[in-house]
Amino acid sequence: LVTLQDSASASTAVLRGVQASSTRSQELVGELIQKQRTWLAWLVVVTMAAALGALVLAVNALVRH
């Protein structure tokens, strides 16, 4: 009976460790997703600014031609 209790206690400890590890992994994934969203937002802003600049230069070139 003591061995069964020891086994159950060990299993409980392992499960708690797995749960803690899973929780931390979920937190890290959440942080990574947030960083990717921020990076993507900046990428879109820079791309739009470059496209707008190219459009202005093209219109300017056509007007001067």
mmCIF file with all atom_site columns, C-alpha atoms in Angstrom:
data_model
loop_
_atom_site.group_PDB
_atom_site.id
_atom_site.type_symbol
_atom_site.label_atom_id
_atom_site.label_alt_id
_atom_site.label_comp_id
_atom_site.label_asym_id
_atom_site.label_entity_id
_atom_site.label_seq_id
_atom_site.pdbx_PDB_ins_code
_atom_site.Cartn_x
_atom_site.Cartn_y
_atom_site.Cartn_z
_atom_site.occupancy
_atom_site.B_iso_or_equiv
_atom_site.pdbx_formal_charge
_atom_site.auth_seq_id
_atom_site.auth_comp_id
_atom_site.auth_asym_id
_atom_site.auth_atom_id
_atom_site.pdbx_PDB_model_num
ATOM 1  C CA . LEU A 1 1  ? 0.000 0.000  0.000   1.00 0.00 ? 1  LEU A CA 1
ATOM 2  C CA . VAL A 1 2  ? 2.871 2.369  0.762   1.00 0.00 ? 2  VAL A CA 1
ATOM 3  C CA . THR A 1 3  ? 4.360 1.703  -2.657  1.00 0.00 ? 3  THR A CA 1
ATOM 4  C CA . LEU A 1 4  ? 1.048 2.548  -4.310  1.00 0.00 ? 4  LEU A CA 1
ATOM 5  C CA . GLN A 1 5  ? 0.894 5.852  -2.402  1.00 0.00 ? 5  GLN A CA 1
ATOM 6  C CA . ASP A 1 6  ? 4.483 6.655  -3.361  1.00 0.00 ? 6  ASP A CA 1
ATOM 7  C CA . SER A 1 7  ? 3.685 5.891  -6.989  1.00 0.00 ? 7  SER A CA 1
ATOM 8  C CA . ALA A 1 8  ? 0.581 8.073  -6.913  1.00 0.00 ? 8  ALA A CA 1
ATOM 9  C CA . SER A 1 9  ? 2.533 10.923 -5.301  1.00 0.00 ? 9  SER A CA 1
ATOM 10 C CA . ALA A 1 10 ? 5.281 10.628 -7.901  1.00 0.00 ? 10 ALA A CA 1
ATOM 11 C CA . SER A 1 11 ? 2.710 10.606 -10.709 1.00 0.00 ? 11 SER A CA 1
ATOM 12 C CA . THR A 1 12 ? 1.025 13.671 -9.254  1.00 0.00 ? 12 THR A CA 1
ATOM 13 C CA . ALA A 1 13 ? 4.348 15.488 -9.066  1.00 0.00 ? 13 ALA A CA 1
ATOM 14 C CA . VAL A 1 14 ? 5.145 14.600 -12.677 1.00 0.00 ? 14 VAL A CA 1
ATOM 15 C CA . LEU A 1 15 ? 1.716 15.760 -13.831 1.00 0.00 ? 15 LEU A CA 1
ATOM 16 C CA . ARG A 1 16 ? 2.124 19.048 -11.992 1.00 0.00 ? 16 ARG A CA 1
ATOM 17 C CA . GLY A 1 17 ? 5.485 19.528 -13.682 1.00 0.00 ? 17 GLY A CA 1
ATOM 18 C CA . VAL A 1 18 ? 3.988 18.799 -17.086 1.00 0.00 ? 18 VAL A CA 1
ATOM 19 C CA . GLN A 1 19 ? 1.145 21.217 -16.401 1.00 0.00 ? 19 GLN A CA 1
ATOM 20 C CA . ALA A 1 20 ? 3.578 23.969 -15.376 1.00 0.00 ? 20 ALA A CA 1
ATOM 21 C CA . SER A 1 21 ? 5.683 23.333 -18.457 1.00 0.00 ? 21 SER A CA 1
ATOM 22 C CA . SER A 1 22 ? 2.603 23.451 -20.675 1.00 0.00 ? 22 SER A CA 1
ATOM 23 C CA . THR A 1 23 ? 1.478 26.724 -19.111 1.00 0.00 ? 23 THR A CA 1
ATOM 24 C CA . ARG A 1 24 ? 4.893 28.288 -19.694 1.00 0.00 ? 24 ARG A CA 1
ATOM 25 C CA . SER A 1 25 ? 4.934 27.047 -23.278 1.00 0.00 ? 25 SER A CA 1
ATOM 26 C CA . GLN A 1 26 ? 1.549 28.658 -23.893 1.00 0.00 ? 26 GLN A CA 1
ATOM 27 C CA . GLU A 1 27 ? 2.828 31.925 -22.434 1.00 0.00 ? 27 GLU A CA 1
ATOM 28 C CA . LEU A 1 28 ? 5.878 31.836 -24.698 1.00 0.00 ? 28 LEU A CA 1
ATOM 29 C CA . VAL A 1 29 ? 3.741 31.143 -27.764 1.00 0.00 ? 29 VAL A CA 1
ATOM 30 C CA . GLY A 1 30 ? 1.512 34.077 -26.832 1.00 0.00 ? 30 GLY A CA 1
ATOM 31 C CA . GLU A 1 31 ? 4.541 36.363 -26.504 1.00 0.00 ? 31 GLU A CA 1
ATOM 32 C CA . LEU A 1 32 ? 5.893 35.160 -29.853 1.00 0.00 ? 32 LEU A CA 1
ATOM 33 C CA . ILE A 1 33 ? 2.564 35.803 -31.579 1.00 0.00 ? 33 ILE A CA 1
ATOM 34 C CA . GLN A 1 34 ? 2.440 39.319 -30.135 1.00 0.00 ? 34 GLN A CA 1
ATOM 35 C CA . LYS A 1 35 ? 5.974 40.060 -31.340 1.00 0.00 ? 35 LYS A CA 1
ATOM 36 C CA . GLN A 1 36 ? 5.105 38.745 -34.803 1.00 0.00 ? 36 GLN A CA 1
ATOM 37 C CA . ARG A 1 37 ? 1.986 40.947 -34.924 1.00 0.00 ? 37 ARG A CA 1
ATOM 38 C CA . THR A 1 38 ? 4.054 43.999 -34.043 1.00 0.00 ? 38 THR A CA 1
ATOM 39 C CA . TRP A 1 39 ? 6.699 43.125 -36.631 1.00 0.00 ? 39 TRP A CA 1
ATOM 40 C CA . LEU A 1 40 ? 4.061 42.529 -39.293 1.00 0.00 ? 40 LEU A CA 1
ATOM 41 C CA . ALA A 1 41 ? 2.354 45.837 -38.513 1.00 0.00 ? 41 ALA A CA 1
ATOM 42 C CA . TRP A 1 42 ? 5.641 47.702 -38.979 1.00 0.00 ? 42 TRP A CA 1
ATOM 43 C CA . LEU A 1 43 ? 6.334 45.788 -42.182 1.00 0.00 ? 43 LEU A CA 1
ATOM 44 C CA . VAL A 1 44 ? 2.953 46.852 -43.582 1.00 0.00 ? 44 VAL A CA 1
ATOM 45 C CA . VAL A 1 45 ? 3.563 50.486 -42.599 1.00 0.00 ? 45 VAL A CA 1
ATOM 46 C CA . VAL A 1 46 ? 7.005 50.574 -44.202 1.00 0.00 ? 46 VAL A CA 1
ATOM 47 C CA . THR A 1 47 ? 5.741 48.822 -47.342 1.00 0.00 ? 47 THR A CA 1
ATOM 48 C CA . MET A 1 48 ? 2.864 51.273 -47.710 1.00 0.00 ? 48 MET A CA 1
ATOM 49 C CA . ALA A 1 49 ? 5.195 54.234 -47.205 1.00 0.00 ? 49 ALA A CA 1
ATOM 50 C CA . ALA A 1 50 ? 7.579 52.893 -49.853 1.00 0.00 ? 50 ALA A CA 1
ATOM 51 C CA . ALA A 1 51 ? 4.691 52.313 -52.268 1.00 0.00 ? 51 ALA A CA 1
ATOM 52 C CA . LEU A 1 52 ? 3.360 55.813 -51.657 1.00 0.00 ? 52 LEU A CA 1
ATOM 53 C CA . GLY A 1 53 ? 6.825 57.278 -52.205 1.00 0.00 ? 53 GLY A CA 1
ATOM 54 C CA . ALA A 1 54 ? 7.201 55.363 -55.468 1.00 0.00 ? 54 ALA A CA 1
ATOM 55 C CA . LEU A 1 55 ? 3.770 56.558 -56.588 1.00 0.00 ? 55 LEU A CA 1
ATOM 56 C CA . VAL A 1 56 ? 4.664 60.177 -55.833 1.00 0.00 ? 56 VAL A CA 1
ATOM 57 C CA . LEU A 1 57 ? 7.906 59.841 -57.769 1.00 0.00 ? 57 LEU A CA 1
ATOM 58 C CA . ALA A 1 58 ? 6.111 58.250 -60.729 1.00 0.00 ? 58 ALA A CA 1
ATOM 59 C CA . VAL A 1 59 ? 3.464 60.954 -60.857 1.00 0.00 ? 59 VAL A CA 1
ATOM 60 C CA . ASN A 1 60 ? 6.146 63.615 -60.539 1.00 0.00 ? 60 ASN A CA 1
ATOM 61 C CA . ALA A 1 61 ? 8.115 62.056 -63.391 1.00 0.00 ? 61 ALA A CA 1
ATOM 62 C CA . LEU A 1 62 ? 5.006 61.938 -65.595 1.00 0.00 ? 62 LEU A CA 1
ATOM 63 C CA . VAL A 1 63 ? 4.118 65.558 -64.841 1.00 0.00 ? 63 VAL A CA 1
ATOM 64 C CA . ARG A 1 64 ? 7.643 66.756 -65.695 1.00 0.00 ? 64 ARG A CA 1
ATOM 65 C CA . HIS A 1 65 ? 7.784 64.700 -68.870 1.00 0.00 ? 65 HIS A CA 1
#
